[in-house]
CSV table of C-alpha atoms and ligand atoms in Angstrom, one decimal:
chain,number,residue,atom,x,y,z
L,19,MET,CA,26.4,3.5,-4.6
L,20,THR,CA,23.6,5.2,-4.4
L,21,THR,CA,21.6,6.4,-1.6
L,22,LEU,CA,18.3,7.3,-1.0
L,23,SER,CA,19.4,11.1,0.1
L,24,THR,CA,21.4,11.2,-3.4
L,25,TYR,CA,19.0,10.1,-5.7
L,26,LEU,CA,16.3,12.2,-4.5
L,27,ASN,CA,19.0,15.2,-4.7
L,28,ASN,CA,19.0,14.0,-8.3
L,29,ALA,CA,15.6,13.2,-8.9
L,30,THR,CA,13.6,16.8,-10.1
L,31,HIS,CA,10.5,15.3,-11.3
L,32,THR,CA,8.0,17.3,-9.7
L,33,ASP,CA,7.7,20.9,-9.2
L,34,ASN,CA,7.5,20.6,-5.1
L,35,ALA,CA,10.8,18.3,-5.6
L,36,THR,CA,12.8,19.5,-2.4
L,37,ALA,CA,9.2,19.4,-0.5
L,38,VAL,CA,8.7,15.9,-1.4
L,39,SER,CA,12.6,14.6,-0.9
L,40,ASN,CA,12.4,16.1,2.4
L,41,VAL,CA,9.4,14.4,3.6
L,42,ILE,CA,10.4,11.4,1.7
L,43,LEU,CA,13.6,11.2,3.8
L,44,THR,CA,11.7,12.0,7.4
L,45,ILE,CA,9.1,8.7,6.4
L,46,ALA,CA,12.5,6.9,5.5
L,47,ASP,CA,14.2,8.0,8.8
L,48,VAL,CA,11.1,7.0,11.2
L,49,GLY,CA,11.1,3.2,8.9
L,50,LYS,CA,14.7,3.0,10.6
L,51,ASN,CA,12.9,3.0,14.0
L,52,ILE,CA,9.9,1.1,13.1
L,53,SER,CA,12.4,-1.5,11.8
L,54,ALA,CA,14.5,-1.6,14.7
L,55,LEU,CA,11.3,-2.1,16.9
L,56,LEU,CA,10.5,-5.0,14.9
L,57,ARG,CA,13.9,-6.5,14.6
L,58,ARG,CA,13.8,-6.4,18.9
L,59,GLY,CA,10.0,-8.0,18.9
L,60,ALA,CA,9.1,-9.1,22.2
L,61,LEU,CA,11.7,-8.1,23.6
L,62,ALA,CA,11.3,-4.0,22.7
L,63,GLY,CA,7.8,-5.1,24.8
L,64,ILE,CA,5.9,-4.0,21.4
L,65,LEU,CA,3.8,-6.7,20.4
L,66,GLY,CA,0.3,-7.6,21.9
L,67,GLU,CA,-2.6,-5.7,22.4
L,68,ALA,CA,-2.6,-2.0,23.2
L,69,GLY,CA,-3.7,-1.7,27.1
L,70,ASN,CA,-1.6,-5.2,28.0
L,71,GLU,CA,1.0,-5.4,30.5
L,72,ASN,CA,3.8,-7.6,29.3
L,73,ILE,CA,5.7,-10.3,31.8
L,74,GLN,CA,7.5,-7.5,33.9
L,75,GLY,CA,4.7,-5.8,34.5
L,76,GLU,CA,4.9,-3.0,31.7
L,77,SER,CA,2.1,-1.5,29.9
L,78,GLN,CA,2.8,-2.4,26.3
L,79,LYS,CA,1.5,-0.2,23.2
L,80,LYS,CA,0.5,-2.3,20.0
L,81,LEU,CA,3.4,-1.7,17.3
L,82,ASP,CA,0.8,0.0,14.9
L,83,VAL,CA,0.0,2.7,17.4
L,84,ILE,CA,3.6,3.1,18.2
L,85,ALA,CA,4.0,3.2,14.4
L,86,ASN,CA,1.7,5.9,13.6
L,87,ASP,CA,3.0,8.0,16.8
L,88,LEU,CA,6.5,7.9,15.4
L,89,LEU,CA,5.0,9.0,12.2
L,90,LEU,CA,3.0,11.6,13.0
L,91,GLU,CA,5.2,13.6,15.4
L,92,ALA,CA,7.9,13.4,12.7
L,93,LEU,CA,5.5,14.5,9.9
L,94,SER,CA,4.0,17.2,11.9
L,95,SER,CA,7.3,18.9,12.5
L,96,ASN,CA,8.2,18.9,9.1
L,97,PRO,CA,7.9,22.6,7.8
L,98,ASN,CA,6.8,20.9,4.3
L,99,CYS,CA,3.8,18.6,5.5
L,100,ALA,CA,0.6,21.0,6.0
L,101,GLY,CA,-1.4,17.8,7.1
L,102,VAL,CA,-1.1,14.0,8.0
L,103,ALA,CA,-3.9,11.5,7.7
L,104,SER,CA,-3.4,7.9,9.1
L,105,GLU,CA,-5.5,4.4,9.3
L,106,GLU,CA,-5.3,5.2,12.9
L,107,LEU,CA,-6.9,8.3,13.2
L,108,ASP,CA,-10.7,9.1,12.7
L,109,ASN,CA,-9.8,12.9,11.3
L,110,SER,CA,-6.7,14.3,9.6
L,111,THR,CA,-4.3,16.2,11.9
L,112,ALA,CA,-3.3,19.9,10.7
L,113,ALA,CA,0.7,20.4,10.6
L,114,SER,CA,2.7,23.2,9.2
L,115,ALA,CA,-0.2,26.1,7.3
L,116,ASP,CA,3.0,27.1,5.5
L,117,GLY,CA,3.7,23.3,3.8
L,118,SER,CA,2.7,22.5,0.9
L,119,LEU,CA,2.2,18.8,1.1
L,120,LEU,CA,-0.1,16.3,2.6
L,121,VAL,CA,1.0,13.2,3.6
L,122,LEU,CA,-1.5,9.7,4.1
L,123,PHE,CA,-0.2,6.6,5.5
L,124,ASP,CA,-1.2,3.0,6.5
L,125,PRO,CA,1.4,2.9,9.7
L,126,LEU,CA,1.8,-0.8,9.8
L,127,ASP,CA,0.1,-2.8,7.0
L,128,GLY,CA,-0.8,-6.5,7.7
L,129,SER,CA,-1.1,-6.2,11.4
L,130,SER,CA,-2.0,-9.6,11.6
L,131,ASN,CA,1.5,-10.8,10.8
L,132,ILE,CA,3.1,-8.5,13.9
L,133,ASP,CA,3.1,-10.9,16.8
L,134,ILE,CA,4.2,-14.0,14.4
L,135,ASN,CA,7.4,-12.5,13.4
L,136,MET,CA,6.0,-12.4,9.4
L,137,ALA,CA,6.3,-9.6,6.8
L,138,VAL,CA,4.4,-5.7,7.8
L,139,GLY,CA,5.2,-2.6,6.3
L,140,THR,CA,4.8,1.3,5.8
L,141,ILE,CA,2.3,2.6,2.8
L,142,PHE,CA,2.5,6.4,2.3
L,143,SER,CA,1.0,8.7,-0.3
L,144,ILE,CA,1.9,12.4,-0.8
L,145,LEU,CA,-0.4,14.9,-2.4
L,146,PRO,CA,-0.2,18.4,-2.9
L,147,TYR,CA,-2.0,20.8,-1.0
L,148,ASN,CA,-3.7,23.7,-2.5
L,149,ASN,CA,-4.7,25.9,0.7
L,150,GLN,CA,-1.5,27.0,1.6
L,151,GLY,CA,-1.9,29.5,4.6
L,152,GLN,CA,-4.7,28.0,6.4
L,153,SER,CA,-4.9,25.0,8.5
L,154,ALA,CA,-5.2,21.9,6.4
L,155,VAL,CA,-8.8,19.9,6.9
L,156,ASP,CA,-10.2,16.6,6.2
L,157,ASP,CA,-11.6,17.9,2.8
L,158,ASP,CA,-7.9,19.0,1.4
L,159,PHE,CA,-7.0,15.3,1.2
L,160,LEU,CA,-10.1,14.1,-1.0
L,161,GLN,CA,-7.9,14.2,-4.0
L,162,ASN,CA,-7.8,11.4,-6.8
L,163,GLY,CA,-4.8,9.1,-7.3
L,164,ASP,CA,-3.5,10.8,-10.0
L,165,GLN,CA,-2.6,14.0,-8.1
L,166,GLN,CA,-0.2,12.0,-6.2
L,167,LEU,CA,3.6,13.3,-6.1
L,168,ALA,CA,5.0,10.6,-4.7
L,169,ALA,CA,4.0,7.6,-3.3
L,170,GLY,CA,5.9,4.2,-1.8
L,171,TYR,CA,6.2,1.6,1.1
L,172,LEU,CA,8.4,0.3,3.7
L,173,LEU,CA,8.4,-3.4,3.9
L,174,TYR,CA,9.8,-4.6,6.8
L,175,GLY,CA,10.8,-8.4,6.0
L,176,ALA,CA,13.9,-10.5,6.5
L,177,SER,CA,15.4,-6.9,5.2
L,178,THR,CA,13.9,-3.6,5.2
L,179,ILE,CA,12.8,-2.4,1.6
L,180,LEU,CA,11.9,1.0,0.6
L,181,ALA,CA,9.7,0.8,-2.7
L,182,LEU,CA,9.3,4.5,-4.2
L,183,THR,CA,7.8,6.2,-7.1
L,184,LEU,CA,8.1,10.1,-7.9
L,185,GLY,CA,5.8,9.3,-11.1
L,186,HIS,CA,8.8,8.3,-13.3
L,187,GLY,CA,9.4,4.8,-12.7
L,188,VAL,CA,9.5,2.6,-9.5
L,189,VAL,CA,13.0,2.3,-7.4
L,190,MET,CA,13.8,0.0,-4.4
L,191,PHE,CA,16.6,0.6,-2.0
L,192,SER,CA,17.5,-1.8,0.9
L,193,LEU,CA,18.3,-0.6,4.4
L,194,ASP,CA,21.8,-1.4,5.0
L,195,PRO,CA,22.3,-2.0,8.9
L,196,ASP,CA,25.7,-1.4,9.2
L,197,SER,CA,25.5,2.1,7.7
L,198,GLY,CA,21.4,3.0,8.2
L,199,ASP,CA,21.4,4.2,4.5
L,200,TYR,CA,18.9,3.4,2.1
L,201,VAL,CA,20.8,1.5,-1.0
L,202,LEU,CA,19.4,1.8,-4.3
L,203,ILE,CA,19.2,-2.3,-5.5
L,204,LYS,CA,16.5,-1.7,-8.2
L,205,ASP,CA,15.9,0.9,-10.9
L,206,ASN,CA,13.4,1.3,-13.3
L,207,ILE,CA,11.4,-1.8,-12.3
L,208,GLN,CA,8.9,-3.6,-14.7
L,209,ILE,CA,6.6,-6.0,-14.4
L,210,ASP,CA,5.5,-8.8,-17.2
L,211,LYS,CA,1.8,-8.1,-18.7
L,212,ASP,CA,1.2,-12.1,-17.9
L,213,THR,CA,1.4,-14.1,-14.8
L,214,SER,CA,0.9,-17.6,-13.3
L,215,GLU,CA,0.8,-16.4,-9.8
L,216,TYR,CA,-2.4,-15.0,-8.3
L,217,ALA,CA,-3.0,-13.3,-4.5
L,218,ILE,CA,-6.6,-13.7,-2.9
L,219,ASN,CA,-8.3,-14.8,0.4
L,220,SER,CA,-10.1,-17.7,-1.0
L,221,SER,CA,-11.9,-18.3,2.3
L,222,ASN,CA,-14.2,-15.5,0.7
L,223,HIS,CA,-15.3,-17.2,-2.2
L,224,ARG,CA,-18.7,-17.5,-1.2
L,225,TYR,CA,-19.0,-14.0,-0.8
L,226,TRP,CA,-17.6,-12.5,-4.1
L,227,LEU,CA,-19.6,-11.5,-6.8
L,228,ALA,CA,-20.3,-13.9,-9.9
L,229,PRO,CA,-17.4,-12.9,-12.1
L,230,MET,CA,-14.8,-12.9,-9.2
L,231,GLN,CA,-16.1,-16.4,-8.5
L,232,GLN,CA,-16.1,-17.2,-12.1
L,233,TYR,CA,-12.1,-15.9,-12.5
L,234,ILE,CA,-10.8,-17.4,-9.6
L,235,ASP,CA,-12.5,-21.2,-10.5
L,236,GLU,CA,-10.9,-20.6,-13.8
L,237,LEU,CA,-7.4,-20.2,-12.2
L,238,VAL,CA,-8.3,-22.8,-9.9
L,239,ALA,CA,-9.3,-25.1,-12.8
L,240,GLY,CA,-5.7,-24.7,-14.5
L,241,LYS,CA,-4.7,-26.9,-17.2
L,242,ASP,CA,-8.3,-28.3,-17.2
L,243,GLY,CA,-10.2,-25.9,-17.6
L,244,GLU,CA,-10.7,-22.3,-19.6
L,245,ARG,CA,-7.4,-21.1,-19.0
L,246,GLY,CA,-5.5,-24.3,-20.4
L,247,ARG,CA,-2.5,-23.3,-18.2
L,248,ASN,CA,-1.8,-24.1,-14.3
L,249,PHE,CA,-1.7,-20.9,-11.8
L,250,ASN,CA,-0.3,-21.2,-8.0
L,251,THR,CA,-1.4,-18.9,-5.2
L,252,ARG,CA,0.5,-16.9,-3.0
L,253,TRP,CA,-0.8,-14.8,-0.3
L,254,VAL,CA,1.4,-13.0,2.7
L,255,ALA,CA,-1.7,-11.5,4.4
L,256,ALA,CA,-0.1,-8.0,4.3
L,257,MET,CA,-0.8,-6.1,1.0
L,258,VAL,CA,2.5,-4.5,1.4
L,259,GLY,CA,4.2,-8.3,1.3
L,260,ASP,CA,1.9,-9.0,-1.9
L,261,VAL,CA,2.6,-6.1,-4.0
L,262,HIS,CA,6.5,-6.5,-2.9
L,263,ARG,CA,6.2,-9.7,-4.1
L,264,ILE,CA,4.3,-8.5,-7.5
L,265,LEU,CA,7.0,-5.8,-8.5
L,266,CYS,CA,9.6,-8.4,-7.8
L,267,ARG,CA,8.1,-11.3,-10.3
L,268,GLY,CA,4.7,-10.0,-11.1
L,269,GLY,CA,1.3,-11.8,-10.2
L,270,ILE,CA,-2.3,-10.0,-9.7
L,271,PHE,CA,-3.4,-9.5,-6.0
L,272,MET,CA,-7.2,-9.3,-5.2
L,273,TYR,CA,-9.1,-7.9,-2.4
L,274,PRO,CA,-12.4,-7.5,-4.1
L,275,TYR,CA,-15.8,-6.7,-3.2
L,276,ASP,CA,-17.8,-9.2,-1.0
L,277,THR,CA,-21.0,-9.6,0.7
L,278,LYS,CA,-19.6,-10.8,4.1
L,279,ASP,CA,-20.3,-7.2,5.1
L,280,ALA,CA,-22.8,-5.4,2.8
L,281,LYS,CA,-21.7,-2.0,4.2
L,282,LYS,CA,-18.3,-2.1,2.9
L,283,ALA,CA,-17.7,-1.4,-0.5
L,284,GLY,CA,-14.2,-3.5,0.1
L,285,LYS,CA,-11.3,-3.9,3.1
L,286,LEU,CA,-8.6,-2.1,1.6
L,287,ARG,CA,-8.4,1.9,1.9
L,288,LEU,CA,-8.6,3.8,-1.1
L,289,MET,CA,-6.6,7.1,0.1
L,290,TYR,CA,-3.7,5.2,2.1
L,291,GLU,CA,-3.9,1.5,0.7
L,292,ALA,CA,-5.1,1.2,-3.0
L,293,ASN,CA,-3.8,4.6,-4.3
L,294,PRO,CA,-0.7,4.1,-3.4
L,295,MET,CA,-0.1,0.8,-4.4
L,296,SER,CA,-1.7,1.6,-7.6
L,297,PHE,CA,0.8,4.2,-8.6
L,298,LEU,CA,3.6,2.1,-8.0
L,299,ILE,CA,2.0,-0.7,-9.8
L,300,GLU,CA,0.9,1.5,-13.1
L,301,GLN,CA,4.7,3.0,-12.6
L,302,ALA,CA,6.1,-0.2,-13.3
L,303,GLY,CA,4.0,-1.4,-16.2
L,304,GLY,CA,1.3,-2.8,-14.6
L,305,ALA,CA,-2.8,-2.2,-14.2
L,306,SER,CA,-5.2,-1.2,-11.0
L,307,THR,CA,-8.7,-1.5,-11.0
L,308,ASP,CA,-11.7,-1.6,-8.8
L,309,ALA,CA,-13.1,-4.2,-11.0
L,310,ILE,CA,-14.7,-1.7,-13.2
L,311,ASN,CA,-13.0,1.8,-12.6
L,312,ARG,CA,-9.3,2.4,-12.7
L,313,ILE,CA,-8.4,2.7,-8.9
L,314,MET,CA,-6.6,6.5,-8.8
L,315,SER,CA,-9.3,8.2,-11.2
L,316,ILE,CA,-11.9,7.6,-8.4
L,317,GLU,CA,-13.2,10.7,-6.7
L,318,PRO,CA,-12.7,10.4,-2.7
L,319,THR,CA,-15.3,11.0,-0.9
L,320,ASN,CA,-13.8,10.1,2.6
L,321,ILE,CA,-10.0,9.8,3.7
L,322,HIS,CA,-10.8,6.5,5.1
L,323,GLN,CA,-13.4,5.1,2.3
L,324,ARG,CA,-12.6,1.3,1.3
L,325,VAL,CA,-12.7,0.2,-2.3
L,326,PRO,CA,-12.1,-3.2,-3.8
L,327,VAL,CA,-8.8,-3.8,-5.5
L,328,VAL,CA,-7.7,-5.8,-7.9
L,329,LEU,CA,-3.5,-4.8,-9.3
L,330,GLY,CA,-0.8,-6.4,-11.1
L,331,CYS,CA,0.0,-7.7,-14.7
L,332,GLU,CA,-2.0,-5.9,-16.9
L,333,ASN,CA,-3.4,-9.0,-19.0
L,334,GLU,CA,-4.8,-10.6,-15.8
L,335,VAL,CA,-6.1,-7.6,-14.4
L,336,ASN,CA,-8.2,-6.7,-17.7
L,337,ARG,CA,-9.2,-10.2,-17.8
L,338,VAL,CA,-10.9,-9.5,-14.1
L,339,ARG,CA,-12.4,-6.4,-15.4
L,340,ASP,CA,-13.7,-7.4,-18.7
L,341,LEU,CA,-15.7,-10.4,-16.9
L,342,HIS,CA,-17.2,-7.9,-14.6
L,343,LYS,CA,-18.0,-5.9,-17.5
L,344,GLN,CA,-19.6,-8.5,-19.0
L,345,HIS,CA,-21.7,-9.3,-16.2
L,346,ASN,CA,-22.7,-5.6,-15.7
L,347,PRO,CA,-22.9,-3.9,-19.4
L,348,ALA,CA,-23.0,-0.4,-18.8
M,404,F6P,O1,-4.6,-3.5,5.9
M,404,F6P,C1,-5.5,-4.8,5.5
M,404,F6P,C2,-4.8,-5.8,5.3
M,404,F6P,O2,-4.2,-6.1,6.2
M,404,F6P,C3,-4.0,-6.1,4.4
M,404,F6P,O3,-2.6,-5.7,4.4
M,404,F6P,C4,-4.2,-7.5,3.7
M,404,F6P,O4,-3.7,-7.7,2.2
M,404,F6P,C5,-5.6,-8.1,4.1
M,404,F6P,O5,-5.7,-7.2,5.2
M,404,F6P,C6,-5.4,-9.6,4.7
M,404,F6P,O6,-6.7,-10.0,5.0
M,404,F6P,P1,-7.0,-11.0,5.4
M,404,F6P,O7,-7.1,-11.0,6.8
M,404,F6P,O8,-8.5,-11.4,4.6
M,404,F6P,O9,-6.1,-12.3,4.9
M,405,MN,MN1,-3.1,-1.9,5.7
């Protein structure tokens, strides 16, 4: 049996290996607490809106706020962590000035699933800190996805799973509820180049750009259309769940650009959703693009910036990108 700590002890893939391992263990530990709270659900008084009172008259905190606070507190007291940025915080928070790492996270992805007892997750990205000795600021986080030293997610589903990459393949651990250990369940995960399964919120069809409409229309037409074979939709409504399915059995996930809110470049966040998921998918042999450019090559200008996301099996991702390029030749 290989546990997360044994795996990390044996992995010497990054210059900063010990620090990276230490930070991953901190995140994984907090994941145990979040997982335990989710298991108790309504009984833990953590469902509903922040500021509400539960039936016993106690004030409730939304679970995404609790998850954020737990991660922030644990990482801030990890000496390897120089700063933390979260979907729940407007600005980054400086931690240990001597730390060598920055951590970005989405504390609870798929929040519309929390109150209905469906899968949610925590997504994280670990970057090097290049100004050791000084207090970390937002600008220190603005590094492209290729700089990531490690990335992964915790999926709180029927079981709790940790998927992880240190830049040398993707591994998965399952949390043993009896021992409290994360136990290695899959090594060297690879996804096929082709798939018949796609994930997208089709209710946005009328807001998509023409090439995205064309791509989905082809999939929907199935064996009677251009593609000559049938496709099937799966949509968890939590990116972490859809990416997990793709790592397990392939597929393509899309949250493309749409004109629903023209001010937003996409729905998902580059630095703590798209980049860590792209790192995992590429490490598993898949591809990830904003429909034109490779996501991990995008130079960020804001820690909360949004980006269109198309990721998963290489041949389908390339088809989406080619359709967009045909419509917008450079
Ligand atoms: O974080 C944003 C998110 O919750 C993703 O996890 C998920 O893929 C998406 O939004 C769901 O969007 P929609 O509400 O359009 O189904
Ligand atoms: Mn999210």
